[in-house]
XYZ file of C-alpha atoms in Angstrom:
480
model
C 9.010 -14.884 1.883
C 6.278 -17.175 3.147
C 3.189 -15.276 3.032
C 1.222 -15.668 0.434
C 3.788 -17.461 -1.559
C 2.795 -16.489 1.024
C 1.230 -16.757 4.028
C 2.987 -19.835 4.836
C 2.998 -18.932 8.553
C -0.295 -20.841 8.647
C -1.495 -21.326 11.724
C -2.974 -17.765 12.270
C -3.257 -18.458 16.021
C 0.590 -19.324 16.908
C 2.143 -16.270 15.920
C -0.321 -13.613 16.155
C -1.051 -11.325 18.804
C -4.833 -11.917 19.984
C -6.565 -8.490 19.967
C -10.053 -7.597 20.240
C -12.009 -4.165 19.796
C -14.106 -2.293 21.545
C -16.378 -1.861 18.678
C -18.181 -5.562 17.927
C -19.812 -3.936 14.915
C -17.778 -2.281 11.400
C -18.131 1.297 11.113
C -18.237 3.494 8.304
C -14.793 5.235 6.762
C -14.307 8.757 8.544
C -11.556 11.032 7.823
C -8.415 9.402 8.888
C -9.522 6.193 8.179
C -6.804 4.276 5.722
C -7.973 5.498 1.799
C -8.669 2.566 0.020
C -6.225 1.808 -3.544
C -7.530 3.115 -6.086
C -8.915 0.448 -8.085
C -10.921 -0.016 -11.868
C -12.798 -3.474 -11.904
C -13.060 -5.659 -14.833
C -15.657 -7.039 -16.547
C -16.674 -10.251 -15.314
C -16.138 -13.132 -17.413
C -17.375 -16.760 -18.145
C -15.784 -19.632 -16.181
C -12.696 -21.208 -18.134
C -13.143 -24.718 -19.284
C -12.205 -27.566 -16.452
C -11.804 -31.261 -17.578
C -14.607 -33.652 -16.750
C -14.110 -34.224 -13.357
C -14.807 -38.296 -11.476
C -17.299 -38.565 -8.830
C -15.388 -39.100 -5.600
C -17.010 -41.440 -2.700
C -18.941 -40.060 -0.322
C -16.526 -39.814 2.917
C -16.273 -42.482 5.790
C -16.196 -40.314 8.514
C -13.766 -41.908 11.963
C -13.218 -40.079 14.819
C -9.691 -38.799 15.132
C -9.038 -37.023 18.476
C -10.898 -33.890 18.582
C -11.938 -34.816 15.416
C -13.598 -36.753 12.696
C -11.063 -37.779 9.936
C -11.610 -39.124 6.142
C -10.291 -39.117 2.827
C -11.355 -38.253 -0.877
C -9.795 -40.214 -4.039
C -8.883 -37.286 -6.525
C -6.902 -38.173 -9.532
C -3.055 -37.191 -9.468
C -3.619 -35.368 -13.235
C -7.146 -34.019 -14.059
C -5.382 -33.875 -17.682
C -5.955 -38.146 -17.274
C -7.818 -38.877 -14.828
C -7.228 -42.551 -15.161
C -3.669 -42.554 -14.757
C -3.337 -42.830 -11.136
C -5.054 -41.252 -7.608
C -3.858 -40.347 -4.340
C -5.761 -39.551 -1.194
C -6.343 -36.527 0.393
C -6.509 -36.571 4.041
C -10.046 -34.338 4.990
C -11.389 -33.929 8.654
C -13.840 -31.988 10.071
C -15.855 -30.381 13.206
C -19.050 -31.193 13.454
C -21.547 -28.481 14.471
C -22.484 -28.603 18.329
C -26.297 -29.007 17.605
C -26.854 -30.957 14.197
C -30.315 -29.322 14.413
C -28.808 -26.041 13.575
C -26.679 -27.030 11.128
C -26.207 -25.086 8.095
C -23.911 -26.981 6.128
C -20.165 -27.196 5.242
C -17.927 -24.774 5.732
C -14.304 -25.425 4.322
C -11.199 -23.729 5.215
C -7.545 -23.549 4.269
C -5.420 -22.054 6.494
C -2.446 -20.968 3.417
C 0.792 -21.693 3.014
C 1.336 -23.082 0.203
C 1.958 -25.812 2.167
C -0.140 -25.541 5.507
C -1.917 -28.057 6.854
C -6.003 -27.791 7.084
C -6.513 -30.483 9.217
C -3.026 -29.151 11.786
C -5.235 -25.735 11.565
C -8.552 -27.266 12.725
C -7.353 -29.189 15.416
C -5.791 -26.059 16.871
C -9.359 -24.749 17.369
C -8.436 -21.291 16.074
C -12.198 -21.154 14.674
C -13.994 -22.446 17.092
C -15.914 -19.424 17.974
C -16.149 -17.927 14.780
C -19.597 -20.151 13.947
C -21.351 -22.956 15.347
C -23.834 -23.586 12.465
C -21.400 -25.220 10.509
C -19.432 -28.501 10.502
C -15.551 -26.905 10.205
C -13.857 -29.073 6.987
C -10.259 -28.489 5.933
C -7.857 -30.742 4.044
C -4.139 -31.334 3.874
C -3.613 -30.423 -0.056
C -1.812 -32.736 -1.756
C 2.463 -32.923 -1.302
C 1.373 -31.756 2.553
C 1.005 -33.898 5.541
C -1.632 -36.831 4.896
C -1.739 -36.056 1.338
C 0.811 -38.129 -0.062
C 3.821 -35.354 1.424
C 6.384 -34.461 -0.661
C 9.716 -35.667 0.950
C 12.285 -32.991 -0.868
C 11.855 -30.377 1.222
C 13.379 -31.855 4.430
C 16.519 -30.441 5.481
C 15.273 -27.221 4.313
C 16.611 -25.778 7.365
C 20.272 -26.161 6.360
C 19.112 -24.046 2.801
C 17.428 -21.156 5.099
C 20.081 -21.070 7.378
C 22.558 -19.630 4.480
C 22.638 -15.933 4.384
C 19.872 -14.640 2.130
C 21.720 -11.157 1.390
C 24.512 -12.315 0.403
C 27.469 -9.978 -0.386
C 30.190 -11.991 -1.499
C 30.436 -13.974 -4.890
C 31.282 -16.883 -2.416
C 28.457 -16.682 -0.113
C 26.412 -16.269 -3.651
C 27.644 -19.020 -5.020
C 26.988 -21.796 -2.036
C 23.229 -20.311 -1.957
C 22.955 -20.807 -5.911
C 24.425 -24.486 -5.374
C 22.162 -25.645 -2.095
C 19.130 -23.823 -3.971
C 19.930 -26.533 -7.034
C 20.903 -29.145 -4.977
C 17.104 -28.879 -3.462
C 15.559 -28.510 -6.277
C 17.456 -31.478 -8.383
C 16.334 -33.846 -4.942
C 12.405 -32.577 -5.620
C 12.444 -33.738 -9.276
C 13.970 -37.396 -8.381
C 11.999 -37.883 -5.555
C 8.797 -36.820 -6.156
C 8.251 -36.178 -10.065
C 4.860 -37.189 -10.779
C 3.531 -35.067 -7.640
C 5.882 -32.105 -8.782
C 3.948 -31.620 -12.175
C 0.636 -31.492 -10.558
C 0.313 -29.610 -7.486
C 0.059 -25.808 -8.745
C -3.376 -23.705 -7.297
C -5.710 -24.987 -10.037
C -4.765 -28.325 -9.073
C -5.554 -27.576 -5.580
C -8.855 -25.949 -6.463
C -10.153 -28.791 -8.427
C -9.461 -31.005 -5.205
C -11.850 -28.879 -3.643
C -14.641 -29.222 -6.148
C -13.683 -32.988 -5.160
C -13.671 -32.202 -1.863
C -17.516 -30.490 -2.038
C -18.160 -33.704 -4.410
C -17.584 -35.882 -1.645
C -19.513 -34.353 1.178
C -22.674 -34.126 -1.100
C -23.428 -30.295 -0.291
C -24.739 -28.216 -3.227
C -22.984 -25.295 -2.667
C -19.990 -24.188 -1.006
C -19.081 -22.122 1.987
C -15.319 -21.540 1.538
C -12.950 -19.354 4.189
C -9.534 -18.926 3.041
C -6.295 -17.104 4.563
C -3.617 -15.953 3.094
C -2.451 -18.807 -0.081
C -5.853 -20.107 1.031
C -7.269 -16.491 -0.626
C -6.100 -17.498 -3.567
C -7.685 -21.313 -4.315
C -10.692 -19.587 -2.948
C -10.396 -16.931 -6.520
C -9.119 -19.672 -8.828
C -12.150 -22.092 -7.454
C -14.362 -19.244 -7.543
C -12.815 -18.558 -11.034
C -13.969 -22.053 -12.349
C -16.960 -23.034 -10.328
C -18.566 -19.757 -9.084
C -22.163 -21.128 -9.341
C -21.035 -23.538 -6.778
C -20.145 -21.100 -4.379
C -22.980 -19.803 -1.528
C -20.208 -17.783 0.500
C -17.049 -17.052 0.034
C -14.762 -14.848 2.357
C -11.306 -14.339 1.627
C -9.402 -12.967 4.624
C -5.137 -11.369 3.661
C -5.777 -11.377 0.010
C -3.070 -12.656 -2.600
C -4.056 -10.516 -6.061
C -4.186 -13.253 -8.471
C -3.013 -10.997 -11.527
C 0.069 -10.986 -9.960
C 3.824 -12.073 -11.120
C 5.903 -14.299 -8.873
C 8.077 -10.660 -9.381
C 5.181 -8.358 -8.784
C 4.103 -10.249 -5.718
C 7.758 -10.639 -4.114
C 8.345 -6.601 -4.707
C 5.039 -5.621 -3.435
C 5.879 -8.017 0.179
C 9.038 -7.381 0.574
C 8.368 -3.541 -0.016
C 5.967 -3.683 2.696
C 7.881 -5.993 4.806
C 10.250 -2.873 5.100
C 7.720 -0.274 6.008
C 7.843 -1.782 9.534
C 11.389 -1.704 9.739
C 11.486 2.201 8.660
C 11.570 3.099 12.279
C 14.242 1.242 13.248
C 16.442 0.914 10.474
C 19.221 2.299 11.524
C 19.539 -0.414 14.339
C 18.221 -3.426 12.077
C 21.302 -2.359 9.911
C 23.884 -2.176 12.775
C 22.699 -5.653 14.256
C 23.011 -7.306 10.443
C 26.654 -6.116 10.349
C 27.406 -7.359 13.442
C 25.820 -10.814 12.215
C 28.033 -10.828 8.773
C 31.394 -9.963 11.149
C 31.154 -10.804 15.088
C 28.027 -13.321 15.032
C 26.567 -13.679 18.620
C 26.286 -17.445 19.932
C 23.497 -18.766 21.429
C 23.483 -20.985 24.879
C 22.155 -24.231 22.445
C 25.640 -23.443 20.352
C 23.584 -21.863 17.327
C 25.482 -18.690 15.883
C 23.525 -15.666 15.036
C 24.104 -14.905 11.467
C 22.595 -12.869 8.975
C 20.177 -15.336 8.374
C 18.748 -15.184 11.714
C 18.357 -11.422 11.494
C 16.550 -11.909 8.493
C 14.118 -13.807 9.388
C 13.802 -12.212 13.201
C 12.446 -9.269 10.666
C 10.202 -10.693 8.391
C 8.313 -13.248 10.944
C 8.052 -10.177 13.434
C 5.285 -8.216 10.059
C 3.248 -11.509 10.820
C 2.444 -9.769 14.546
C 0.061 -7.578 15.439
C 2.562 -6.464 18.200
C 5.381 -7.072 15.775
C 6.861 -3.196 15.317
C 7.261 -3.546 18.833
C 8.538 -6.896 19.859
C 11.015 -6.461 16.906
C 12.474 -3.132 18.239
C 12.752 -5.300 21.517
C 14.620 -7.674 20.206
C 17.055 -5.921 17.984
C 18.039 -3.834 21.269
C 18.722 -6.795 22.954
C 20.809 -7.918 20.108
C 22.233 -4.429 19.940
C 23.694 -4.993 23.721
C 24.896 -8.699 23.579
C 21.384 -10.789 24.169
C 20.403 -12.033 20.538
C 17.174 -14.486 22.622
C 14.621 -12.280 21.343
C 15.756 -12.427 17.899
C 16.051 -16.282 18.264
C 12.526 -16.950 18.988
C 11.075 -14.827 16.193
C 13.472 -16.223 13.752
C 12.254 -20.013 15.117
C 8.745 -19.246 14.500
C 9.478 -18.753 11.034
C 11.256 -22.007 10.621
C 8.941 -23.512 12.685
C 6.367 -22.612 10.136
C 8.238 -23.796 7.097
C 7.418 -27.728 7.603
C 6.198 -28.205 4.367
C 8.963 -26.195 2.335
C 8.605 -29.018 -0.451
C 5.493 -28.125 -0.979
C 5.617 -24.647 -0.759
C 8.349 -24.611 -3.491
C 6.483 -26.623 -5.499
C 3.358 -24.229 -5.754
C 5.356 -21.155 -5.935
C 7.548 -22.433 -8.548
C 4.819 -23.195 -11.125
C 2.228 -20.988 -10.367
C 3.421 -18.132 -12.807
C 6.384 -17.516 -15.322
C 9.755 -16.753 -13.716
C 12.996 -15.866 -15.161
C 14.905 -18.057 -17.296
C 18.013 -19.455 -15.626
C 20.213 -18.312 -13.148
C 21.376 -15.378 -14.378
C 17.853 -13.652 -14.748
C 17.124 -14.917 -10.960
C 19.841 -12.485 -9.962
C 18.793 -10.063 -12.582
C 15.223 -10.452 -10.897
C 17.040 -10.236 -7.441
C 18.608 -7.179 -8.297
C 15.399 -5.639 -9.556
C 13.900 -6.678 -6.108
C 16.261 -5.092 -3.959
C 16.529 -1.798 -5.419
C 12.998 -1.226 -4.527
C 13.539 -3.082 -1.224
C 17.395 -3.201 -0.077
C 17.080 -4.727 3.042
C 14.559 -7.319 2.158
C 14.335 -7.584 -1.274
C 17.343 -9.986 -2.051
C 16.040 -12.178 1.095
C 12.780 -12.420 -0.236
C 13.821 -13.756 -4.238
C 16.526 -15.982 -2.825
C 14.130 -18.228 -0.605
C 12.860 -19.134 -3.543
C 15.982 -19.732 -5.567
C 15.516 -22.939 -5.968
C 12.509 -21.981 -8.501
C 15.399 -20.956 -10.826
C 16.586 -24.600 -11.224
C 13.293 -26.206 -10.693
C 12.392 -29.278 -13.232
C 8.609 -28.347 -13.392
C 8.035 -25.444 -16.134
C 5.393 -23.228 -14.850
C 1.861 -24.665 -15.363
C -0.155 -21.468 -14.361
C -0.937 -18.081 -15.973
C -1.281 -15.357 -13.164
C -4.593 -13.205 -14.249
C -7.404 -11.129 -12.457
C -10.568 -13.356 -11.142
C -13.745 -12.024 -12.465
C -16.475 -14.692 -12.648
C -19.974 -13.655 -13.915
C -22.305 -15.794 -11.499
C -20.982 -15.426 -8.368
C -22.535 -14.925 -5.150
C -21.480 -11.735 -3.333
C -17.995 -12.404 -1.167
C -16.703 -11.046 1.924
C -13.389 -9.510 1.364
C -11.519 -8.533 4.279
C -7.793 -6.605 3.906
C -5.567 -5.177 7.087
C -4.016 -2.182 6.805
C -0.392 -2.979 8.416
C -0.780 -6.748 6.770
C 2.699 -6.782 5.171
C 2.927 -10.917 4.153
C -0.529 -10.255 1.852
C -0.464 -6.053 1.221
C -3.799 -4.415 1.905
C -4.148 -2.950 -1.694
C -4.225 -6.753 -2.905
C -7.373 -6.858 -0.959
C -8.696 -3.405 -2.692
C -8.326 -4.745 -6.026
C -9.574 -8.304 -5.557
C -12.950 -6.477 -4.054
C -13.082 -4.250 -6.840
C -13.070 -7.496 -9.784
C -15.281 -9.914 -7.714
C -18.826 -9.000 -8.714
C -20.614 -7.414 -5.629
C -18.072 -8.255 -2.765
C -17.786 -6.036 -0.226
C -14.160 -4.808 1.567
C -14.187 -4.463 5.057
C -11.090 -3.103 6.207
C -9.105 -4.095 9.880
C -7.094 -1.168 10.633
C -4.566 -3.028 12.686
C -0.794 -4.492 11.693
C -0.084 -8.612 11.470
C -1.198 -10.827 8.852
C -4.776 -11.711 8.472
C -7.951 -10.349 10.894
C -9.928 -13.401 11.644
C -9.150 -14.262 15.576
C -8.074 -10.933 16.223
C -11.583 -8.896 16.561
C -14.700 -9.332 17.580
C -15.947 -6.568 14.958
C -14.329 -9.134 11.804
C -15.336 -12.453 13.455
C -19.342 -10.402 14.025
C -19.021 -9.797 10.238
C -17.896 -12.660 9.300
C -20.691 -14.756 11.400
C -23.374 -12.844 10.124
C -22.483 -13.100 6.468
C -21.653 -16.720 6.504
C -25.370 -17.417 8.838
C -27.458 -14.606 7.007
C -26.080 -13.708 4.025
C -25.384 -10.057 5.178
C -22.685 -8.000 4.211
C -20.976 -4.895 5.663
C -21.252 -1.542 4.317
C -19.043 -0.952 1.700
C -16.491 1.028 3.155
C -16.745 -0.697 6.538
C -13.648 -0.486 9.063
C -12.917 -2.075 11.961
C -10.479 -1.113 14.545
């Protein structure tokens, strides 16, 4: 499930609910407040060795729209750096009045496989600061960055039922999940081997390189959380703020982090479960049909669910829709299930992160052994949420990253920010993220839907006067 392998319903602003609160300042934890995870930090630790990196060229800024749009060289291996480049589409937002500029401040919106530069020009920041020139970046395999090609006609993949319940219906996912991942290995193999997160956070160092600043102010969502840890991780000296916002634990096991999403993909379903379940059957034997000719199968039932946890309204708007379903109009269920597919653009790249980022199970059969494990914790969800990635169990690429907790002795305090009802990034990845980085602060948004920033005035005032000022929260700070 796109969320944090994640999150990959990227543009924060097109599918969540806006909300604001009443309060524009956190307040402390009071009794009723969500109770924080439990959480023991580690001891922080010296930054891992990085290969010697090339000094990129300053960028050649050209206005692009709303706009200014560039491009940094970065080498397609850091293991040899002289063995070929590609370009990395940047562009940025200038600050209103240079005078009061601050600096850089770089964002990535998640994914993996969401565009930075699709996110700015939506102007979904524009009001969180205007001391800072707004940078993002299409990472590499994603839009201007050299895109990988394989994961076009994804559609026809997710369109197959992702619960199946018949050795048929398991055995055409298992052969379109091969099929797409044979096409990534001959189309794009060079790209394929080098595109995991600590690929993506070295581009940033070349990214900060480029634009000459000392120090970097980084914002990251959802995926975006976590190149924001493993850059923090490797550089944390060259970090002045950092504020992670629907945290991805980077300890984590493509298992681990699969179980813990789709567990609490189901906790908003637990009030209407007994109607999610009669709509499904109806899907597997009487689908609906749609005025454009598209039947309503499983698949779209699926996915109505899961993109619904993305909402701040979405408890609601899926009830609506499933008793619309329930009496013959499947619309509603339609338009949440296209905003998930909408959102899944870059599925090459997405698979391509997700696939080498951590150890997964050897072969086919432990992919349904893994599946199995998943939905026993999680039986309506939990099968869904392995078998969008089932094309990691044929993938070409063996794993190139070792999932571990982020720790790094010299960093600058960050602003760690975790919703309660966030079911795409869980709010006790958040907790335990705070707890390793060495004097972040949590501030908890006591709301559903994935992510905060955009939704309240309280996050965005905390956010603006940590990234301006240096001033954190409270520790134990809530907004509502």
């Amino acid at each position: 499930m796109r969320a944090r392998c994640c999150a990959r319903l990227m543009a924060v602003a097109l599918l969540l609910t806006t909300a604001s609160c009443a309060r524009d300042e956190p307040r402390p934890v009071v009794r009723g407040d969500p109770a924080p995870t439990t959480s023991t930090a580690i001891a922080p630790s010296a930054a891992p060795s990085t290969p010697p990196l090339p000094d990129p060229a300053p960028i050649h800024w050209q206005p692009c729209d709303q706009l200014e749009c560039g491009s940094v060289e970065v080498p397609v291996d850091y293991g040899d750096p002289g063995g070929g480049t590609i370009r990395l589409a940047v562009a940025r937002r200038p600050v209103p009045d240079p005078e009061r500029r601050l600096g850089s401040l770089l964002v990535n919106p998640g994914g993996p496989g969401g565009s930075g530069i699709g996110f700015l020009e939506s102007g979904s920041l524009a009001d969180l600061t205007d001391r800072f020139d707004l940078v993002s970046w299409d990472p590499r395999g994603v839009g201007g960055s050299e895109p990988l090609e394989c994961g076009a006609g994804h559609a026809g993949f997710l369109g197959l039922d992702p619960h199946p319940d018949t050795p048929d219906e398991q055995a055409i996912l298992e052969r379109e999940a091969a099929r797409l991942a044979a096409r990534c290995g001959a189309e794009d193999p060079g790209l394929l081997a080098n595109i995991d997160t600590t690929v993506n956070a070295m581009d940033l160092e070349m990214i900060r390189r480029a634009l000459g600043e000392e120090q970097l102010n980084y914002l990251g969502f959802s995926y975006g959380t976590l190149i924001g840890l493993e850059y923090a991780r490797r550089f944390p000296s060259r970090l002045r703020a950092l504020v992670l916002d629907g945290v991805v634990d980077p300890a984590l096991t493509v298992e681990a982090m699969l179980t813990d999403q789709a567990e609490a993909m189901e906790q908003h379903l637990a009030e209407v479960s007994d109607l999610y379940d009669r709509v499904l059957a109806r899907a597997e034997t009487d689908p609906m049909v749609l005025a454009d000719g598209r039947i309503v199968g499983p698949d779209m039932v699926v996915l109505a669910a899961i993109a619904a946890t993305y909402r701040g309204d979405g408890r609601d708007e899926l009830r609506r829709a499933l008793l619309a379903a329930d009496g013959g109009d499947p619309r509603r269920l339609a338009v949440l299930a296209d905003a998930y597919l909408t959102a899944s653009d870059s599925f090459g790249a997405y698979l391509a992160v997700v696939c080498t980022d951590s150890p997964r199970p050897s072969g086919i059969d432990g992919w349904r052994a893994m599946a199995d494990r998943v939905a026993q914790r999680a039986p309506r969800l939990g099968a869904a949420a392995v078998n969008e990635v089932l094309a990691c169990g044929f993938w070409p690429i063996e794993p190139t990253r070792q999932p571990a907790p982020v720790a790094p002795a010299g960093l600058a305090p960050a602003l760690v920010i975790g919703t309660t009802g966030d079911a795409a990034t869980p709010y006790g990845e958040a907790v335990v993220v705070a707890a390793n980085l060495p004097g972040a602060v949590l501030l908890t948004f006591d709301a559903d839907g994935h992510t905060a920033i955009g939704r309240s005035r309280c996050v965005a005032g905390a956010v603006r006067r940590y990234l301006e000022r240096s001033e954190l929260p409270e520790p134990g700070s809530v907004c509502g």
